Amino acid sequence: MRANETSSDGAWQGDNPMNHALPLLIIQTILVMFVSRTLAFFLKPLRQPRVVAEIIGGILLGPSGIGRNKTFMHTVFPSWSTPILESVASIGLLFYLFLVGLELDLRTINRSGKRAFNIAVAGISLPFLFAIGVTFLLQKVIHFNSETHKVSYFQLFIFLGVSLSITAFPVLARILAELKLLTTQVGETAMAAAAFNDVAAWVLLALAIALAGGGEHRNGVLTSILVLLSGVAFVVFMLFVIRPLMERISLRCSRENEVLDEMFICLTLAGVMLSGFMTDLIGIHSIFGAFVFGLTIPRGGEFASRVTKRIEDFVSNLMLPLYFASSGLKTDVGKLQGVVEWGILLLVIGMACVGKILGTFVVAVICTMPVRESLTLGVLMNTKGLVELIVLNIGKEKKVLNDEMFTILVLMAIFTTFITTPAVVAIYKPSRQRRSGNPPPLTDTQEKLRILACIHGTGNIPSLINFIESVRATNKSSKIKLYVMQLTELTDSSSSILMVRSSRKSGFPFINRFQKGTMQEAFRACGQVGQVTVHHLTSISSLSTIHEDICHIAEEKGVAMIILPFHKRWRGEDEETIEDIGQRWREVNQRVLQSAPCSVAVLVNRGVGRRYEQRVETSATPGKKVCIIFVGGPDDRKVLELGSRMAEHPAIRLSVVRFNLHNEGTFRDQEHSYNTSTSASDNNMENEKQELDEVALNEFKTKWLGAVEYIENDTVNIANEVLAIGRVKEYELVIVGKGHQLLNSTGMIDIKDSQLEHAELGPIGDLLTSSAQGITSSVLVIQGQHLINSSETSLRTSRAMSIVINTIPESSV
C-alpha cells in the first residue's frame, strides 16, 4: 500500500487505485453524493431540508451504518484517508461559510425591532441556563477527562450551551419559504430573530474556541484573552477597512458589465482563503474568517449574485456533502450501549426543545403575539443545521466532546431539524380569506382594471409592456393597476436565499423592489406614459407550488386577469427558438390555468418584425394591427371584453374575424360537451350558447361601429383560415379563446388534448404556436374564469328545468 502517492500506476500493472489518495477520494465523493441525493429524494415528500438528508447520509456511511462492516471501512474509508477527506471538506466548508455570510444581512438586526431582539435573547438564554445543570450531570455520568487532556466545566458548558441555543439561519429560511410563511408575522419575526441568533452564535463559538485553545497552555486565561482581542480586532478591520474596498469593487461590477472581470473573482476567492488563514493564525477556526469576509460583500448588487452563482453549485453540491460524510464517520451510535447513554440522549433532546421553544414562546406571548403563532415561532427557532455540526466538530477536535457526547448532540440536531416542518404544519396554518364575489369584467370603467402579469426575466418585459400599452384606455376615468410578479424558483442554492433575504412585507408571498436596471426603468416608463400604476412583486417558491402564490395574489388583489408568459419565445419568421425555459415552467402555467380564480391569458411572444421584442411602444407609435378570432363560447366572449379596451386606443387597428359553424356536431366548447345527436337538451344548449354569443357580438359591433373591422367567415375549413391569419405579416398580435374544440367536419384535424403539442392553449392556440407552420404573429390565448356569470345564470334558469346539461368537470376554484 502506497498511500503517500497521489495516483496509481493502473490496474494493468497490478496496482490497486483504492490504495492511493486521488482515486480513493473520487470514489468517496461519488458514494457520498449518491447516498445524500438518494436520501434527499425519499425525504422530499416529507418536505425536509436537504441538510437532513446529508447529515443522515454521512451517518449511514459511518460506523453507525454501512461502516460497521470492517472490510468496507478499510477499503473505502481507511484511516489514512481521513485527513485528506477532511482537508478537502474543510475547503468546501470555508467557501460555504463565506456564502452564509453573504446570506446574512446585518441591517436586518437593526430594523428587526425589540420584539425579534427579545425573542432571540430568550431563545439563547434559556438553553444556556438548562446547559448549566446538564453540563454538571454529564460530567458526573460521562467520563470526559483523560490522562493527557482535562476538560473544564466552563469549556464543556460553553460548547453545550452554543449547541443547544443555535438556530440554523439558512435552513430556517428554506423551511419558511417551503411552507410559504416567510412574509407572515411568524416568518418575519423568525428570520429577524434568527439573524441576531446567528451573529450571537458565531461570537459565542469564537469564545468557545478561544477558551478551548487557551486551556491547553499554562497561561490559559491570558492566551484566551489575547485570542479574543485579536478576533475583535480582525472583525473591526474587516468591517471598516475591507468592506468599503469590496463596496468599490461591487460598484465596478455593475449590470452593464456582462463579463465579470476575472481579477475580481480571483481577488474574492483569495480573500476568503486569506481570511480563513488569519483567523486560524489568531487561534480561532478558519471558517470564522470566511464567514466574516462574507459579511463584507455588499448585498443586493450584481457582484454578490454573480460571485454566488460562480461557486455555489460546486461548493454546495460537491464539496459540502464531504463535510457531512466526515462528520458521519465520527458518529457511532453503537457507543450508546447502556440505558444511561440513551437516557442522556433523551434528556439533551428534551432540554434543547424545551429551552428553545419555551423561551421563545413565553417572550412572544408577552410581546402580544397569538398563542398559536408564538408556539410556531418556538418550533421554528429550534431548527438546527450545519452550524450545529461545525460547533460539534470543533468541540471534538479540541477534545472538549468525547465520542459519546458527540454522537448524542449530532442525533439531537437531526431530531430537532426533522420535526420542525411537520410540527409547524400541524400547529400553524395562516388563514387565507377568500375574496367574495367575482372579479370585475375587463370592460368595467368604474374602478381600476387590475392585472397580474408574471414574468421569468427581462426577456418577457418588452412584449408585456407593449400588450399593456395596447389595453391602456386613453380616458382618465379608466385606469390600470398592474401587478408585475417575477417568478423565481426556490432551490437550496444561496442565490435564491439572497433574493429571499432582500424581500420585504408588502403582500404575499415575497414582494420586493426589482433590481436596478432594465426592469425598473421599463415599467417606470410604462407608468408615466399612460393611466397605469405599476406594483412590483417577486415570488420565490418551488415550481411545484409557485402557482399557489400566483392564484393567491390574484384573489387577494382582486385582479381581473392573470397574464402568463409562454415557456417558449420565437425570433419571428425563421421560427428559431431563442428561449425554452423547460417543461417544468410549462407545468406551472397549466396548474395556474386549472386553479385560477379569474381569467388567464397566455402570451406567446414571436417578436414580429423585432418590434415586440426590441422596444417599448407608446401611443405615439404608428398603428398596430391586432386580430381577434371569434368562434363562440365563454372564452371568446372574454376575448371580446379585452377587444373593447383595445378598440379605445387610437394606435390600435382592431379586426374581428368571426367563424360561423353550421354543421351539427362540429363544435364543442370547454364548458359543455355537445353530442352529434339532435336531442332536445343538445339543441337547447346549442341555442343558449349561440344566444349568448350573438348578444356579446351585437353589443360589441354597436359600440364600436366604424372603429373596428368586422369580418364574417362562413368557411368550413377553419384550420386553413386560422393558419392564413397567423402567417400573414399584417397582424402583430392574434387573440383567441382557449375553449373551443373543433372536430373533423370543420376541417380541423381530429385531435384530442393529449395529442396537442401545447394542450394548455386549446386547439386554435396550439395551431398558432406549433412549429413549422410559418406563423409570424404573436398570440394571446385567453381562458375565462371557471365560474358561471350572471347573464348565463339568468338564461339557464329561464330554461325548462328538465334540460340535461353534459358538463365537462372543471378544477375547483
Coordinates of N, CA and C in Angstrom, one line a residue, residues 5-128:
E5 N 1.3 8.2 -2.1 CA 1.3 8.6 -3.5 C -0.1 9.0 -3.9
T6 N -0.1 10.0 -4.8 CA -1.4 10.6 -5.2 C -2.2 9.7 -6.1
S7 N -1.6 9.2 -7.2 CA -2.3 8.4 -8.1 C -1.6 7.1 -8.3
S8 N -2.3 6.1 -8.9 CA -1.8 4.8 -9.0 C -1.1 4.6 -10.4
D9 N -0.5 3.4 -10.5 CA 0.1 3.1 -11.8 C -0.9 2.4 -12.7
G10 N -2.0 2.1 -12.2 CA -3.1 1.4 -13.0 C -3.3 0.0 -12.7
A11 N -4.4 -0.5 -13.0 CA -4.8 -1.9 -12.7 C -3.9 -2.9 -13.6
W12 N -3.6 -2.5 -14.8 CA -2.8 -3.4 -15.7 C -1.4 -3.7 -15.1
Q13 N -0.9 -2.8 -14.3 CA 0.4 -3.0 -13.7 C 0.3 -3.6 -12.3
G14 N -0.9 -4.1 -12.0 CA -1.2 -4.7 -10.7 C -1.3 -3.8 -9.5
D15 N -1.6 -2.5 -9.8 CA -1.7 -1.5 -8.7 C -3.1 -1.2 -8.4
N16 N -3.5 -1.3 -7.2 CA -4.9 -1.1 -6.8 C -5.1 0.4 -6.6
P17 N -6.0 1.1 -7.4 CA -6.2 2.5 -7.2 C -6.7 2.9 -5.9
M18 N -7.4 2.0 -5.2 CA -8.0 2.3 -3.9 C -6.9 2.5 -2.8
N19 N -5.7 2.2 -3.1 CA -4.6 2.4 -2.2 C -3.9 3.7 -2.3
H20 N -4.5 4.6 -3.2 CA -3.9 5.9 -3.4 C -4.9 7.0 -3.2
A21 N -4.4 8.2 -2.9 CA -5.3 9.3 -2.4 C -6.3 9.8 -3.4
L22 N -5.9 10.1 -4.6 CA -6.8 10.7 -5.5 C -7.9 9.8 -6.0
P23 N -7.6 8.5 -6.5 CA -8.7 7.6 -6.9 C -9.6 7.3 -5.7
L24 N -9.1 7.2 -4.5 CA -10.0 6.9 -3.4 C -10.9 8.1 -3.1
L25 N -10.3 9.3 -3.2 CA -11.2 10.5 -2.9 C -12.3 10.6 -3.9
I26 N -12.0 10.2 -5.2 CA -13.0 10.2 -6.2 C -14.2 9.3 -5.9
I27 N -13.8 8.1 -5.5 CA -14.8 7.1 -5.1 C -15.6 7.5 -3.9
Q28 N -14.9 8.1 -2.9 CA -15.6 8.6 -1.7 C -16.6 9.7 -2.1
T29 N -16.2 10.6 -2.9 CA -17.1 11.7 -3.3 C -18.3 11.2 -4.0
I30 N -18.1 10.3 -5.0 CA -19.2 9.7 -5.7 C -20.2 9.0 -4.8
L31 N -19.7 8.2 -3.9 CA -20.5 7.5 -3.0 C -21.3 8.4 -2.0
V32 N -20.6 9.4 -1.5 CA -21.3 10.4 -0.7 C -22.4 11.1 -1.4
M33 N -22.2 11.6 -2.6 CA -23.2 12.3 -3.4 C -24.4 11.4 -3.7
F34 N -24.1 10.1 -4.1 CA -25.2 9.2 -4.4 C -26.1 8.9 -3.2
V35 N -25.5 8.7 -2.0 CA -26.2 8.4 -0.8 C -27.1 9.6 -0.4
S36 N -26.4 10.8 -0.4 CA -27.1 12.0 0.1 C -28.3 12.4 -0.9
R37 N -28.0 12.3 -2.2 CA -29.1 12.6 -3.1 C -30.2 11.6 -3.1
T38 N -29.9 10.4 -2.9 CA -31.0 9.3 -2.8 C -31.8 9.6 -1.6
L39 N -31.2 9.9 -0.5 CA -32.0 10.2 0.8 C -32.8 11.5 0.6
A40 N -32.2 12.5 -0.1 CA -33.0 13.7 -0.3 C -34.2 13.5 -1.1
F41 N -34.1 12.6 -2.1 CA -35.3 12.2 -3.0 C -36.4 11.6 -2.1
F42 N -36.0 10.7 -1.2 CA -37.0 10.0 -0.5 C -37.6 10.9 0.7
L43 N -36.8 11.9 1.1 CA -37.3 12.7 2.2 C -38.0 14.0 1.6
K44 N -38.0 14.2 0.3 CA -38.6 15.3 -0.3 C -40.1 15.4 0.0
P45 N -40.9 14.2 -0.1 CA -42.3 14.3 0.2 C -42.6 14.7 1.6
L46 N -41.7 14.5 2.5 CA -41.8 15.0 3.9 C -41.4 16.4 4.1
R47 N -41.0 17.1 3.0 CA -40.7 18.5 2.9 C -39.5 18.8 3.9
Q48 N -38.6 17.9 3.9 CA -37.4 18.0 4.7 C -36.3 18.8 4.0
P49 N -35.6 19.7 4.7 CA -34.5 20.4 4.0 C -33.4 19.4 3.7
R50 N -32.6 19.7 2.7 CA -31.6 18.8 2.2 C -30.5 18.5 3.2
V51 N -30.3 19.4 4.1 CA -29.3 19.2 5.1 C -29.6 18.0 6.0
V52 N -30.9 17.7 6.2 CA -31.2 16.5 7.0 C -30.8 15.2 6.2
A53 N -31.0 15.2 4.9 CA -30.6 14.0 4.2 C -29.1 13.9 4.2
E54 N -28.4 15.0 4.1 CA -26.9 14.9 4.0 C -26.3 14.5 5.4
I55 N -26.9 14.9 6.5 CA -26.4 14.5 7.8 C -26.7 13.0 8.0
I56 N -27.9 12.6 7.7 CA -28.2 11.2 7.8 C -27.4 10.3 6.9
G57 N -27.1 10.8 5.6 CA -26.3 10.1 4.7 C -24.9 9.9 5.2
G58 N -24.3 10.9 5.9 CA -23.0 10.8 6.4 C -22.9 9.8 7.6
I59 N -24.0 9.8 8.4 CA -24.0 8.8 9.5 C -24.2 7.4 8.9
L60 N -25.0 7.2 7.9 CA -25.2 5.9 7.3 C -23.9 5.3 6.8
L61 N -23.0 6.2 6.2 CA -21.7 5.7 5.7 C -20.7 5.4 6.8
G62 N -21.0 6.0 8.0 CA -20.0 5.8 9.1 C -20.2 4.5 9.8
P63 N -19.6 4.4 11.0 CA -19.7 3.2 11.8 C -21.1 2.9 12.4
S64 N -22.0 3.9 12.2 CA -23.4 3.6 12.7 C -24.2 2.9 11.6
G65 N -23.7 2.8 10.4 CA -24.4 2.1 9.3 C -23.6 1.2 8.5
I66 N -23.3 1.5 7.3 CA -22.5 0.6 6.4 C -21.1 0.4 7.0
G67 N -20.6 1.4 7.6 CA -19.3 1.4 8.2 C -19.1 0.3 9.3
R68 N -20.1 -0.3 9.7 CA -20.0 -1.4 10.7 C -19.3 -2.6 10.1
N69 N -19.4 -2.6 8.7 CA -18.6 -3.7 8.0 C -17.2 -3.2 7.9
K70 N -16.3 -3.9 8.6 CA -14.9 -3.5 8.7 C -14.2 -3.6 7.3
T71 N -14.6 -4.5 6.5 CA -14.0 -4.6 5.2 C -14.3 -3.3 4.4
F72 N -15.6 -2.9 4.4 CA -16.0 -1.7 3.7 C -15.2 -0.5 4.3
M73 N -15.1 -0.3 5.6 CA -14.4 0.8 6.1 C -12.9 0.8 5.7
H74 N -12.3 -0.3 5.8 CA -10.8 -0.4 5.5 C -10.6 -0.2 4.0
T75 N -11.6 -0.5 3.1 CA -11.4 -0.3 1.7 C -11.8 1.1 1.2
V76 N -13.0 1.6 1.7 CA -13.5 2.9 1.2 C -13.1 4.1 2.0
F77 N -13.1 3.9 3.3 CA -12.7 4.9 4.3 C -11.6 4.5 5.2
P78 N -10.4 4.1 4.7 CA -9.3 3.7 5.6 C -8.9 4.9 6.4
S79 N -8.2 4.6 7.5 CA -7.9 5.7 8.5 C -6.9 6.7 7.9
W80 N -6.0 6.2 7.0 CA -5.0 7.1 6.4 C -5.7 8.2 5.4
S81 N -6.9 7.9 5.0 CA -7.6 8.8 4.0 C -8.4 9.9 4.8
T82 N -8.5 9.7 6.1 CA -9.4 10.7 6.8 C -8.8 12.1 6.8
P83 N -7.5 12.3 7.0 CA -7.0 13.7 6.9 C -7.2 14.3 5.5
I84 N -7.1 13.5 4.5 CA -7.3 14.0 3.1 C -8.8 14.4 2.9
L85 N -9.6 13.5 3.3 CA -11.1 13.8 3.2 C -11.5 15.1 3.9
E86 N -11.0 15.2 5.2 CA -11.4 16.3 6.0 C -10.8 17.6 5.5
S87 N -9.6 17.5 4.9 CA -9.0 18.7 4.3 C -9.8 19.3 3.1
V88 N -10.2 18.3 2.2 CA -11.0 18.8 1.1 C -12.3 19.3 1.5
A89 N -12.9 18.6 2.5 CA -14.2 19.0 3.1 C -14.1 20.4 3.7
S90 N -13.0 20.6 4.4 CA -12.8 21.9 5.1 C -12.7 23.1 4.1
I91 N -12.1 22.8 2.9 CA -12.1 23.8 1.8 C -13.5 24.2 1.4
G92 N -14.3 23.1 1.2 CA -15.7 23.4 0.8 C -16.4 24.1 1.9
L93 N -16.2 23.7 3.2 CA -16.8 24.4 4.3 C -16.4 25.8 4.4
L94 N -15.2 26.1 4.1 CA -14.7 27.5 4.1 C -15.5 28.4 3.2
F95 N -15.7 27.9 1.9 CA -16.4 28.7 1.0 C -17.9 28.7 1.2
Y96 N -18.4 27.7 1.8 CA -19.9 27.6 2.2 C -20.1 28.7 3.3
L97 N -19.3 28.8 4.2 CA -19.5 29.8 5.3 C -19.3 31.2 4.8
F98 N -18.5 31.3 3.7 CA -18.5 32.6 3.0 C -19.8 32.9 2.4
L99 N -20.5 31.9 1.8 CA -21.8 32.1 1.3 C -22.9 32.4 2.4
V100 N -22.7 31.8 3.5 CA -23.6 32.0 4.6 C -23.5 33.5 5.1
G101 N -22.2 34.0 5.1 CA -22.0 35.4 5.4 C -22.7 36.3 4.4
L102 N -22.7 35.9 3.2 CA -23.4 36.7 2.1 C -24.9 36.7 2.4
E103 N -25.4 35.6 2.8 CA -26.9 35.5 3.1 C -27.3 36.3 4.2
L104 N -26.5 36.5 5.2 CA -26.8 37.2 6.4 C -26.7 38.7 6.2
D105 N -27.8 39.4 6.4 CA -27.8 40.9 6.3 C -27.8 41.5 7.7
L106 N -26.7 42.2 8.1 CA -26.7 42.7 9.4 C -27.7 43.8 9.6
R107 N -28.2 44.5 8.5 CA -29.2 45.5 8.6 C -30.5 45.0 9.1
T108 N -30.7 43.7 8.9 CA -31.9 43.0 9.4 C -32.0 43.2 10.9
I109 N -30.9 43.0 11.6 CA -30.9 43.1 13.1 C -31.3 44.5 13.5
N110 N -30.8 45.5 12.8 CA -31.1 46.9 13.2 C -32.6 47.2 13.0
R111 N -33.2 46.7 12.0 CA -34.6 47.0 11.8 C -35.6 45.9 12.3
S112 N -35.0 45.0 13.0 CA -35.9 43.9 13.5 C -36.8 44.3 14.6
G113 N -36.4 45.3 15.4 CA -37.3 45.8 16.5 C -37.0 45.0 17.8
K114 N -37.6 45.6 18.8 CA -37.4 45.0 20.1 C -38.0 43.6 20.2
R115 N -39.1 43.3 19.5 CA -39.8 42.0 19.6 C -38.8 40.9 19.2
A116 N -38.2 41.0 18.0 CA -37.4 40.0 17.5 C -36.1 39.9 18.4
F117 N -35.6 41.0 18.8 CA -34.4 41.0 19.7 C -34.7 40.3 21.0
N118 N -35.8 40.6 21.6 CA -36.2 39.9 22.9 C -36.4 38.4 22.7
I119 N -37.0 38.1 21.6 CA -37.3 36.6 21.3 C -35.9 35.9 21.1
A120 N -35.0 36.5 20.4 CA -33.7 35.9 20.1 C -32.9 35.7 21.4
V121 N -33.0 36.8 22.3 CA -32.2 36.7 23.6 C -32.8 35.6 24.4
A122 N -34.2 35.5 24.5 CA -34.8 34.5 25.3 C -34.5 33.1 24.7
G123 N -34.4 33.0 23.4 CA -34.1 31.7 22.8 C -32.7 31.2 23.0
I124 N -31.8 32.2 23.3 CA -30.4 31.8 23.6 C -30.2 31.6 25.1
S125 N -30.9 32.5 25.9 CA -30.6 32.5 27.4 C -31.1 31.2 28.1
L126 N -32.4 30.8 27.8 CA -32.9 29.7 28.5 C -32.2 28.4 28.2
P127 N -31.8 28.1 26.9 CA -31.0 26.9 26.7 C -29.7 26.9 27.4
F128 N -29.1 28.1 27.5 CA -27.8 28.2 28.3 C -28.1 28.0 29.8

